[in-house]
mmCIF file of C-alpha atoms in Angstrom:
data_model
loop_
_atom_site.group_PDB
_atom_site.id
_atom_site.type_symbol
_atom_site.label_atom_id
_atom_site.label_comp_id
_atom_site.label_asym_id
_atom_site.label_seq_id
_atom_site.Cartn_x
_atom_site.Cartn_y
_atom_site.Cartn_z
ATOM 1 C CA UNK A 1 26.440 24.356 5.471
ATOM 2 C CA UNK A 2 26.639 20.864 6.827
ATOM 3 C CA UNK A 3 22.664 21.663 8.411
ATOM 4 C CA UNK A 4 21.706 22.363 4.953
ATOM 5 C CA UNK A 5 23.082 19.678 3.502
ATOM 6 C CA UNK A 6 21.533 17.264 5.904
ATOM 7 C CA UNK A 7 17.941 19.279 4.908
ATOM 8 C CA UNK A 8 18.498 18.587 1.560
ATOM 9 C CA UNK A 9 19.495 15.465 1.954
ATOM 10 C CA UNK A 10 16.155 14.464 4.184
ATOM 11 C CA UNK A 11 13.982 15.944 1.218
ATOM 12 C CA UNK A 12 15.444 13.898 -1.546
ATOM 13 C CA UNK A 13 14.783 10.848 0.848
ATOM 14 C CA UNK A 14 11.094 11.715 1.298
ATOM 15 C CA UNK A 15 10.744 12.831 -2.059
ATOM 16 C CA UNK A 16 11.914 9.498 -3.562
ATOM 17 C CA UNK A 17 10.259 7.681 -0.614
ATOM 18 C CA UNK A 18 6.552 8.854 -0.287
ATOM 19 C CA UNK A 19 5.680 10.293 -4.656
ATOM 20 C CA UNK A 20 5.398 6.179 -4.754
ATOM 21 C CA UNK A 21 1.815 7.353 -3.514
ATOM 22 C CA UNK A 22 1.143 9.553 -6.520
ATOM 23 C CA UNK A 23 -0.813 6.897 -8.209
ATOM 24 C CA UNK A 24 -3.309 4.203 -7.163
ATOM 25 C CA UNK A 25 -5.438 3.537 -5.008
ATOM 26 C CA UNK A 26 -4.148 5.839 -1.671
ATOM 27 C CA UNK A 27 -4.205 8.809 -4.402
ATOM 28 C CA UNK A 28 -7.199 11.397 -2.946
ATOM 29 C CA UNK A 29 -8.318 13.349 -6.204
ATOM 30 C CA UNK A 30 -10.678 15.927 -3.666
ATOM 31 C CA UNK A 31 -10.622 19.796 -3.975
ATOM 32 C CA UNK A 32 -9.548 20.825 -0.864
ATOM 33 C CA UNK A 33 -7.659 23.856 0.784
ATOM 34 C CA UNK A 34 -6.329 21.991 3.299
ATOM 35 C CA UNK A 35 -4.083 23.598 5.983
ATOM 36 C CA UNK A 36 -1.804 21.767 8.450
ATOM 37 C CA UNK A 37 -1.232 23.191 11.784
ATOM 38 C CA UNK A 38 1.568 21.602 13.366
ATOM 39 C CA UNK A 39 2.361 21.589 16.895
ATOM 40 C CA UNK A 40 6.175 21.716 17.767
ATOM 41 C CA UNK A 41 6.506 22.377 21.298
ATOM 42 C CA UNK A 42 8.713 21.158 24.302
ATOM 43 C CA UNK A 43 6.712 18.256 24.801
ATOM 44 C CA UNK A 44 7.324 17.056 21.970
ATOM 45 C CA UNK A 45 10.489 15.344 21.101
ATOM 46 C CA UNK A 46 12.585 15.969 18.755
ATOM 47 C CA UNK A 47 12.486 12.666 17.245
ATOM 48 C CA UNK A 48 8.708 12.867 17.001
ATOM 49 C CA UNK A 49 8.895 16.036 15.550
ATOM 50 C CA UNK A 50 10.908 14.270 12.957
ATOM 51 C CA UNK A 51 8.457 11.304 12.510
ATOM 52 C CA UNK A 52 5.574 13.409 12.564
ATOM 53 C CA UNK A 53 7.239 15.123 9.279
ATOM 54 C CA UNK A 54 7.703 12.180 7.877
ATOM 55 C CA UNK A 55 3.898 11.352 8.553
ATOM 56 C CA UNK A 56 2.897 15.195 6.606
ATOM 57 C CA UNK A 57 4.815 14.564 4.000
ATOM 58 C CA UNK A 58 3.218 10.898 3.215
ATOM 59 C CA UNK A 59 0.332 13.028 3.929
ATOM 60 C CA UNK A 60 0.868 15.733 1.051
ATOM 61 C CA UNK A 61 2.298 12.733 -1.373
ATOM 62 C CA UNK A 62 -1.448 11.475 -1.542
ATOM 63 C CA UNK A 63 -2.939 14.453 -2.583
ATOM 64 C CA UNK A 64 -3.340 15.525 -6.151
ATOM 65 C CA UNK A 65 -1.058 19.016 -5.256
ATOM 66 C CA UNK A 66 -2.885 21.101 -8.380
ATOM 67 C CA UNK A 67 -4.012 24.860 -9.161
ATOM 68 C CA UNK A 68 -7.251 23.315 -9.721
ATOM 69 C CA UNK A 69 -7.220 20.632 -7.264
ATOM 70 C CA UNK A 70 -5.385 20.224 -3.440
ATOM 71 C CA UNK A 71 -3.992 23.103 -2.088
ATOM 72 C CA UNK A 72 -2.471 22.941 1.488
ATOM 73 C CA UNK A 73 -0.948 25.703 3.795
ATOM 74 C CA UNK A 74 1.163 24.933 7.223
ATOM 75 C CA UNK A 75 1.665 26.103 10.573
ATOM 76 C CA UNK A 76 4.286 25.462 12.982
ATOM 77 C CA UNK A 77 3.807 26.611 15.935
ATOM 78 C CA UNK A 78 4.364 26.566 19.643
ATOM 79 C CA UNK A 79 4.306 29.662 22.094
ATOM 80 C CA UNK A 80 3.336 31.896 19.383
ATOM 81 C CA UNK A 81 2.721 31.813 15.761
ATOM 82 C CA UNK A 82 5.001 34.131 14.196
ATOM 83 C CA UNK A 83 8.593 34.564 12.600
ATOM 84 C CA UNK A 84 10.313 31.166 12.998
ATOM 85 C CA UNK A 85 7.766 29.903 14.761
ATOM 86 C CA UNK A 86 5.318 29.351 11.831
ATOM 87 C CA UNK A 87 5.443 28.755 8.215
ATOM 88 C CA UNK A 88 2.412 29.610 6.194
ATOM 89 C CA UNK A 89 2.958 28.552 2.678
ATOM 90 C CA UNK A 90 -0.096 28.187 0.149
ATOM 91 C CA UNK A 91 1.276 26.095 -2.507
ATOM 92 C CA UNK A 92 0.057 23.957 -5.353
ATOM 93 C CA UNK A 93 3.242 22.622 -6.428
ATOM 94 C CA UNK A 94 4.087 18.786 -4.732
ATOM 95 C CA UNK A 95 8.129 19.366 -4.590
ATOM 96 C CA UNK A 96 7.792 23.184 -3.240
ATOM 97 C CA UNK A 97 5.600 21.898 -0.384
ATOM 98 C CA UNK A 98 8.245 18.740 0.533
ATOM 99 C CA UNK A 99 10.974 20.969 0.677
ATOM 100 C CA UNK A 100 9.372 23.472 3.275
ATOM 101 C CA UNK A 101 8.045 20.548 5.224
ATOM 102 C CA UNK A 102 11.394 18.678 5.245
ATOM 103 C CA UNK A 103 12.343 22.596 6.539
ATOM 104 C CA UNK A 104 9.497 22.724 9.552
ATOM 105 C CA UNK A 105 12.092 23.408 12.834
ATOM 106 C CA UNK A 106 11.159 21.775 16.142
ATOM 107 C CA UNK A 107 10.421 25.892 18.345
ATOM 108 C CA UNK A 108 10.185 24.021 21.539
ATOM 109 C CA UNK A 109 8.343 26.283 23.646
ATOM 110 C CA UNK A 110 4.744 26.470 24.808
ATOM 111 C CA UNK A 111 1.766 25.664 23.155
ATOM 112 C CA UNK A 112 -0.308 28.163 21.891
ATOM 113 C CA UNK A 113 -2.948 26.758 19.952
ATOM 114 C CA UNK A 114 -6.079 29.121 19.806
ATOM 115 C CA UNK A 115 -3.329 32.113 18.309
ATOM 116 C CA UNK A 116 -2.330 29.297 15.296
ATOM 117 C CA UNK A 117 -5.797 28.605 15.062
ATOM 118 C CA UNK A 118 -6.587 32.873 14.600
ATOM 119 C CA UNK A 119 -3.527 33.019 12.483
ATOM 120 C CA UNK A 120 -4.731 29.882 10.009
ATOM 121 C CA UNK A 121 -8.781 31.383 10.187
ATOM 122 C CA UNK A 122 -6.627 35.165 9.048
ATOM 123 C CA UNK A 123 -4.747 33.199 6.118
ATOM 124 C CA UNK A 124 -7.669 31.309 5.051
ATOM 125 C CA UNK A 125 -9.843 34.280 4.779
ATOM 126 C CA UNK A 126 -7.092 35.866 2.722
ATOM 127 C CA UNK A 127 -5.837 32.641 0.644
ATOM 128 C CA UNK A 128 -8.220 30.094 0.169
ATOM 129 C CA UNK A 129 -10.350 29.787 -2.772
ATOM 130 C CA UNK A 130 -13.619 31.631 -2.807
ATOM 131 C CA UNK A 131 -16.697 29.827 -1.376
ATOM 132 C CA UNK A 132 -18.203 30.386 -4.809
ATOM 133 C CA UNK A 133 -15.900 26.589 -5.492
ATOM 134 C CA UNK A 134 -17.332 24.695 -3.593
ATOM 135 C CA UNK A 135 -13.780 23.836 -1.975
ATOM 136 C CA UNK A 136 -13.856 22.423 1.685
ATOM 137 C CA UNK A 137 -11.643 24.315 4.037
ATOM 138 C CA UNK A 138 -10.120 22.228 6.216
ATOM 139 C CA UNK A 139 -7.897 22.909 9.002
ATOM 140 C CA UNK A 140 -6.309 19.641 10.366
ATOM 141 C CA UNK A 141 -4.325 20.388 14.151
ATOM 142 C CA UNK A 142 -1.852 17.557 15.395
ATOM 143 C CA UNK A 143 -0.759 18.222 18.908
ATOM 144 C CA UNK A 144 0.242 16.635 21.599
ATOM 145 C CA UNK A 145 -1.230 17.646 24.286
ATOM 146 C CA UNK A 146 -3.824 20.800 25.650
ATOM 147 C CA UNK A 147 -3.359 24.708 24.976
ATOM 148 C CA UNK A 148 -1.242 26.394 27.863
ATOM 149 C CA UNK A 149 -0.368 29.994 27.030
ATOM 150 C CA UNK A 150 -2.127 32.766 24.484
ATOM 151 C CA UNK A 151 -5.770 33.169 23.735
ATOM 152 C CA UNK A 152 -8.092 30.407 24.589
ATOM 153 C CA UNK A 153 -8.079 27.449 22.065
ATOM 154 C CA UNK A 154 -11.801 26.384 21.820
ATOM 155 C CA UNK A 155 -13.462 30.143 21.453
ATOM 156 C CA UNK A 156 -10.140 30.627 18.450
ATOM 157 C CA UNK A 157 -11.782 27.453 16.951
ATOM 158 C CA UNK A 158 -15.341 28.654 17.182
ATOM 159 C CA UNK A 159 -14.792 31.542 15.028
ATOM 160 C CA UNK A 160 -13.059 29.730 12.953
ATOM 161 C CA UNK A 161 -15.160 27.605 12.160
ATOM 162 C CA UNK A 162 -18.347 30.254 12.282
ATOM 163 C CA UNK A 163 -16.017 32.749 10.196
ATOM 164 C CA UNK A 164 -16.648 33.636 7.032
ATOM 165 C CA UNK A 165 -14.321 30.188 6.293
ATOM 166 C CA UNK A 166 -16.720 28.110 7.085
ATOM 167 C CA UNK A 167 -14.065 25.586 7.763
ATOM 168 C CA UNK A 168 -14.147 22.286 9.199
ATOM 169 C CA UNK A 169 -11.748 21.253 12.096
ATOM 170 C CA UNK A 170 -9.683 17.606 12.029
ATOM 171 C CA UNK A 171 -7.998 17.862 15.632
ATOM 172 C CA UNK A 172 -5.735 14.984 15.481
ATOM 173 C CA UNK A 173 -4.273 14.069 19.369
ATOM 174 C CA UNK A 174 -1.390 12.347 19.680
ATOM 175 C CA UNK A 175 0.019 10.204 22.715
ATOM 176 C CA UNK A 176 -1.474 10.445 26.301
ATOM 177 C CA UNK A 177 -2.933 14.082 26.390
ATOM 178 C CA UNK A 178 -5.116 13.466 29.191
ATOM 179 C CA UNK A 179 -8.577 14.288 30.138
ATOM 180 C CA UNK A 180 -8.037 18.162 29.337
ATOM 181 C CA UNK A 181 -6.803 17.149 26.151
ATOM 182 C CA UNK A 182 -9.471 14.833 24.624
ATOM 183 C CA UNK A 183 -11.641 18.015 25.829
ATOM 184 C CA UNK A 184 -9.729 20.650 24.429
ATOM 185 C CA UNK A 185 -9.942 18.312 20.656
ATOM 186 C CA UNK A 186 -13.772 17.739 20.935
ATOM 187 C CA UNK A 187 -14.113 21.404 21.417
ATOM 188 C CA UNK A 188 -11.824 22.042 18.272
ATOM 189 C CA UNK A 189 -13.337 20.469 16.412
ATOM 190 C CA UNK A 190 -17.047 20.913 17.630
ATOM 191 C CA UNK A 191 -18.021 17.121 16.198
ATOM 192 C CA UNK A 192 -16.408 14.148 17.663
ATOM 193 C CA UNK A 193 -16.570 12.779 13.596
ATOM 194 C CA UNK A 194 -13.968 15.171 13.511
ATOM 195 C CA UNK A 195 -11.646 13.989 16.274
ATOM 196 C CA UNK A 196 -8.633 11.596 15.830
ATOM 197 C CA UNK A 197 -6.562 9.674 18.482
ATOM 198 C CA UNK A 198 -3.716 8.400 17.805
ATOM 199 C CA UNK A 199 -0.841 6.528 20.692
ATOM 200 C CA UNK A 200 2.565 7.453 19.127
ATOM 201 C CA UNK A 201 4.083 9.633 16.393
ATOM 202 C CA UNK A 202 5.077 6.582 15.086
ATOM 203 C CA UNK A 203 1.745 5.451 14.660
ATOM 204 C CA UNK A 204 0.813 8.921 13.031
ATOM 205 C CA UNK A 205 3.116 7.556 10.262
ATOM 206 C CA UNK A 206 0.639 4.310 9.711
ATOM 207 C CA UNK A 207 -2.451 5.971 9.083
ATOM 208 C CA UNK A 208 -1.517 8.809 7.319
ATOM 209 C CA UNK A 209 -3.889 7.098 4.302
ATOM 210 C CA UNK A 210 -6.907 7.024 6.703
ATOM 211 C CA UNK A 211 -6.185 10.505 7.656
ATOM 212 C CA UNK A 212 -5.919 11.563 4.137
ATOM 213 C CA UNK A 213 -9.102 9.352 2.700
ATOM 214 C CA UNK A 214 -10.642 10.963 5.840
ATOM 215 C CA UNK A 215 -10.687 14.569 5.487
ATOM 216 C CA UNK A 216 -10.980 14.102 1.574
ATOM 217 C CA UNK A 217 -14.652 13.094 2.387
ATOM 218 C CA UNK A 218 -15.150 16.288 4.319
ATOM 219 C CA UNK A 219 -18.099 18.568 2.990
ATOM 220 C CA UNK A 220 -17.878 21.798 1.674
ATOM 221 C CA UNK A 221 -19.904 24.517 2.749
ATOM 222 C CA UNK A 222 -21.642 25.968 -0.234
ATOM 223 C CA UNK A 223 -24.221 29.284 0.394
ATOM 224 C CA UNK A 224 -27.910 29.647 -1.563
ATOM 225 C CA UNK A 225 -28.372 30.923 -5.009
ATOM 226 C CA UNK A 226 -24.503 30.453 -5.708
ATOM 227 C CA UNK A 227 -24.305 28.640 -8.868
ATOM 228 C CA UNK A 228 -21.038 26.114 -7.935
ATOM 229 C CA UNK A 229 -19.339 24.278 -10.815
ATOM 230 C CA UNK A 230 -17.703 21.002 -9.721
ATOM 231 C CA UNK A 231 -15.980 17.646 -11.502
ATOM 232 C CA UNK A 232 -15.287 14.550 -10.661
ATOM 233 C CA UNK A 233 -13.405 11.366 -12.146
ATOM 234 C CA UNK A 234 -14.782 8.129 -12.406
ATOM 235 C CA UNK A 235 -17.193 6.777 -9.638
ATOM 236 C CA UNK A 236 -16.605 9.326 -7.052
ATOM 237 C CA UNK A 237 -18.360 11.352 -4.604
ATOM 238 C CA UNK A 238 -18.476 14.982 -3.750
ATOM 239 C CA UNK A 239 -19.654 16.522 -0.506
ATOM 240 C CA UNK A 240 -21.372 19.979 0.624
ATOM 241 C CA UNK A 241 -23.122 21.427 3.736
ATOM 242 C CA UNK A 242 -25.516 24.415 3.473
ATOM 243 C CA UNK A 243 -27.091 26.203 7.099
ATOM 244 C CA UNK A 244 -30.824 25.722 7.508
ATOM 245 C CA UNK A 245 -33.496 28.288 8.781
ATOM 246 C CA UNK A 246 -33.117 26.783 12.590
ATOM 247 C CA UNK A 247 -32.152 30.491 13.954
ATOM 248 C CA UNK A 248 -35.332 31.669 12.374
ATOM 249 C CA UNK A 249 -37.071 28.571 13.581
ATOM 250 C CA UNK A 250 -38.622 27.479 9.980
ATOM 251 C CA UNK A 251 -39.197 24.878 8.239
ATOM 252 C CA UNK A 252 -38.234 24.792 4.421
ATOM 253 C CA UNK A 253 -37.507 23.315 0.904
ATOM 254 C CA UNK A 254 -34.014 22.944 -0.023
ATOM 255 C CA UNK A 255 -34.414 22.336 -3.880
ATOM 256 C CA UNK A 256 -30.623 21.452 -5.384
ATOM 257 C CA UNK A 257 -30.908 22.188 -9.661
ATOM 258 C CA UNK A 258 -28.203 20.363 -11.150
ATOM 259 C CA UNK A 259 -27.058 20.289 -15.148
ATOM 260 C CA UNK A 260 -24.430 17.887 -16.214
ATOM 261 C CA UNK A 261 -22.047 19.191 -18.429
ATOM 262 C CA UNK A 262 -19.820 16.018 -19.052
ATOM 263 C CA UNK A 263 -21.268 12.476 -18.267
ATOM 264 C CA UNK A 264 -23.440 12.469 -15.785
ATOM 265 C CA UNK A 265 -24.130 12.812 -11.724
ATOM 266 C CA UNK A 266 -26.948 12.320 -9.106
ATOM 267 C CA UNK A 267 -27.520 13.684 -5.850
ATOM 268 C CA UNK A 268 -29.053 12.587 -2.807
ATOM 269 C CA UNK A 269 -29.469 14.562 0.316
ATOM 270 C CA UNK A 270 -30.016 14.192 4.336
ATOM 271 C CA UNK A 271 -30.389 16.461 7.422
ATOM 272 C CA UNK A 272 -28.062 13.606 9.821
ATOM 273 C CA UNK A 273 -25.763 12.438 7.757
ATOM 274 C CA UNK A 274 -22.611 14.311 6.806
ATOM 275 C CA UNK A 275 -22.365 11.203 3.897
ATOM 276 C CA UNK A 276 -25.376 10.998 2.232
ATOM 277 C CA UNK A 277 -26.160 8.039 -0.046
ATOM 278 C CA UNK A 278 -28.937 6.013 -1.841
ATOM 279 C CA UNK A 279 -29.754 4.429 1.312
ATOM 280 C CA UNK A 280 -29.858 7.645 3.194
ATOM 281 C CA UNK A 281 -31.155 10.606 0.491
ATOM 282 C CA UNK A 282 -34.705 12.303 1.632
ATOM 283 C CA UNK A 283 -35.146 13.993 -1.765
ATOM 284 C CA UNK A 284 -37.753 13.762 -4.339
ATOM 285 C CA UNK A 285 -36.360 14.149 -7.847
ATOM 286 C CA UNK A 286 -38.201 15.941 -10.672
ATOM 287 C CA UNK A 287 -37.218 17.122 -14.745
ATOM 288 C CA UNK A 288 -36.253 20.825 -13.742
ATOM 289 C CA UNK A 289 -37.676 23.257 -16.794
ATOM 290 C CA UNK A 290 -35.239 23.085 -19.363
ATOM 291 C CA UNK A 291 -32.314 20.893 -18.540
ATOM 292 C CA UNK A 292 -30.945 18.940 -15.792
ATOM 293 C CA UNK A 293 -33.042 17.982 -12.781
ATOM 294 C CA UNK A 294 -34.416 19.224 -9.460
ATOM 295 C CA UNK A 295 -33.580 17.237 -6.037
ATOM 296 C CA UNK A 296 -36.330 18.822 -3.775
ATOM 297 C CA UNK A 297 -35.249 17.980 0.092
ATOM 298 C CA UNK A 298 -38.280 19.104 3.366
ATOM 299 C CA UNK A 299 -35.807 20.112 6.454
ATOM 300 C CA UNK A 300 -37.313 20.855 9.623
ATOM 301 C CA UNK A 301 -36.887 24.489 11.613
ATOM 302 C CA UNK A 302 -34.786 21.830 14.012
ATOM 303 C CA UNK A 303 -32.486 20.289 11.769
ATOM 304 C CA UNK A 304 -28.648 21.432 12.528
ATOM 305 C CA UNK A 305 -27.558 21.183 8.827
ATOM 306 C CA UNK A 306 -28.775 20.213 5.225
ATOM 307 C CA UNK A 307 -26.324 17.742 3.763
ATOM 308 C CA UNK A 308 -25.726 17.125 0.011
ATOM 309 C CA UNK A 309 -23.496 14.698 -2.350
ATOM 310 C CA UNK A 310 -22.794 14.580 -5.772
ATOM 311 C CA UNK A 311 -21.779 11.012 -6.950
ATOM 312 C CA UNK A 312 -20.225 10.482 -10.455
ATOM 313 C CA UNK A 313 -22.213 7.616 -12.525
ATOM 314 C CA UNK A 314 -19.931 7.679 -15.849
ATOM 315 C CA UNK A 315 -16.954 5.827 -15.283
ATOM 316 C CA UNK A 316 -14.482 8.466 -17.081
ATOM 317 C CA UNK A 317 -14.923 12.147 -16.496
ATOM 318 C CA UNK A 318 -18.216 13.976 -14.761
ATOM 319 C CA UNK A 319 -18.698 17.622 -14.844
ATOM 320 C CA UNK A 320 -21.604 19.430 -13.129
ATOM 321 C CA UNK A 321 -23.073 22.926 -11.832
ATOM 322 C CA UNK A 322 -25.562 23.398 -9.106
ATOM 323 C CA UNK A 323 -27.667 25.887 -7.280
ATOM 324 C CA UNK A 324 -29.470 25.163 -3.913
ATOM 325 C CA UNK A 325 -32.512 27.255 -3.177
ATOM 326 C CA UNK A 326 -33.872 27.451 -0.158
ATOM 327 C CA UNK A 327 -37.658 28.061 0.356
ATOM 328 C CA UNK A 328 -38.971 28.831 3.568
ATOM 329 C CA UNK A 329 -42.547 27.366 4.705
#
C-alpha cells in the first residue's frame, strides 16, 4: 500500500510539475509515433533510473499526446524484454502515459538491447500508424552503456530500421560508455545525426527540450504513388524521406504534386540534406494540370536518399496532400 501511495504520489508531482510545458514555445505539434526504449539495468542506479523518469516524462509533457497527433510507446528493459521487464503501452492520452512512466521499475539485470530493439520493430509493425500518414517512426534508446547478453544489438537495429517500419533510430548514450559504446550507438542508429551524448542522468533532465525539438524534425518515410494527407499550424515545417533507384543503379525524376486544401504550403527538396530549405531545394516548380503544383527534383543512380519538406506559409492553419512519383531515366 505504502509503495503505491508513494507511486501515486510521484505522478501527481510530475503531473503538476512538467503539463507547465503544454503550451509555448517548448510545445512540439509533430505527428510522430514515437517509442521510448528505456534501459534499466544494474549499471544503472537507482537514482538515475529515477531522474531519467523524470527526464521522459518532461519529455512526453512537450508533445501534443493526440489520436491525431503524438503517439508514444515504452520499453523497459534490461536482460530481456518481457513480463516486468518491459512495458509497451501505445497511448494518446497525456495523464495515461505519466502514470505508467511514473510506474517504469528499475529490472536491474543485464542489458539486452538488440531483443528491445526486435520487440519495439514487432510492436511498431503491429501499432503504429500506417505509412499511408506520413507519420515518422521513431524509436529513441537511452542506455547507459553497450549490449552484453541476447541477440546482437546493431544487426536488431538494422532490420529495424530496413523493416517494413521504416523507422529512424535516436540512440541517446548516457555517462562514460566507452569506446564499445559510442560504437554500439553509431551503429544503432546508422547516422551519427542520429546519435546523442549526454554526461549524467542529471543532465538528461536539461535537454529534454533539445531532445524533443530534435526528433520532432525527424523525416518520415513516405513510399511512391501514395497519396499522403498532412497539416500543419502556423509557420511550420514537415519532413519526409523516400528510397531512390541506387540498387538499380538509375538515375530519375522525383516529381512531388501537391494541392492545398487549407492555406497554403511549398516544398523544396535535396538528395544531402535530411532538412531541406530555400537555400538548399534542387527542384524546379511548375502549375501541375488542374490544381496545385508540381516540384520536379533530378537524383542521381548514387544518391542515398531523396529528401522532401513541406513548410506552412499561412500563419493560421495549412492543410495539404501529396504524391511523389518517381520516373526512372
Amino acid at each position: 500500500m505504502r509503495t503505491m501511495m508513494v507511486s501515486i504520489s510521484l505522478f501527481v508531482v510530475y503531473f503538476l510539475t512538467f503539463s507547465t510545458y503544454v503550451h509555448g514555445q517548448n510545445k512540439c505539434e509533430a505527428f510522430i509515433d514515437l517509442t521510448l526504449i528505456i534501459d534499466s539495468s544494474g549499471s544503472v542506479s537507482p537514482n538515475d533510473f529515477e531522474q531519467g523518469k523524470k527526464a521522459l516524462l518532461d519529455l512526453v509533457s512537450r508533445l501534443n499526446v493526440a489520436t491525431e497527433k503524438a503517439g508514444v510507446a515504452i520499453i523497459n528493459f534490461a536482460s530481456t524484454p518481457t513480463l516486468s521487464a518491459q512495458t509497451d503501452v501505445y497511448e494518446f492520452e497525456r495523464g495515461n502515459l505519466f502514470q505508467q512512466i511514473a510506474d517504469l521499475p528499475r529490472i536491474g539485470t543485464n542489458t539486452a538491447t538488440g531483443d528491445a530493439l526486435a520487440l519495439a520493430d514487432a510492436y511498431c509493425q503491429s501499432n503504429c500508424r500506417d505509412i499511408s500518414k506520413g507519420v515518422p517512426r521513431i524509436f529513441a534508446i537511452f542506455t547507459d552503456g553497450h549490449s552484453n547478453e541476447g541477440r546482437p544489438a546493431i544487426p536488431a537495429a538494422q532490420a529495424l530500421r530496413s523493416s517494413p517500419v521504416e523507422g529512424t533510430i535516436f540512440a541517446v548514450g548516457i555517462g562514460n560508455i566507452g569506446a564499445d559504446g559510442d560504437a554500439e550507438l553509431l551503429g544503432l542508429a546508422g547516422d551519427k545525426d542520429y546519435v546523442m551524448n549526454i554526461d549524467s542522468y542529471l543532465d538528461l533532465a536539461r535537454v529534454t527540450n533539445a531532445i524533443t525539438m530534435k526528433m520532432c524534425e525527424f523525416p518520415a518515410f513516405v513510399g511512391p504513388d501514395i497519396k499522403i494527407q498532412g497539416e500543419m499550424t502556423g509557420n511550420s515545417t514537415r519532413y519526409y524521406k523516400m528510397h531512390t533507384l541506387k540498387k538499380a543503379k538509375k538515375n530519375s525524376f522525383f516529381e512531388i504534386q501537391l494541392n492545398d486544401r487549407t492555406g497554403k504550403t511549398v516544398v523544396y527538396t535535396s538528395t544531402t540534406n535530411k532538412k531541406p530549405s530555400a537555400s538548399t531545394s534542387r527542384s524546379m516548380t511548375s502549375r501541375a494540370v488542374g490544381s496545385g503544383n508540381t516540384y520536379t527534383t533530378y537524383v542521381p543512380a548514387n544518391a542515398e536518399n531523396f529528401y522532401f519538406s513541406v513548410k506552412g506559409v499561412s500563419a493560421t492553419l495549412n492543410q495539404f496532400d501529396f504524391t511523389v512519383r518517381v520516373r526512372p531515366l
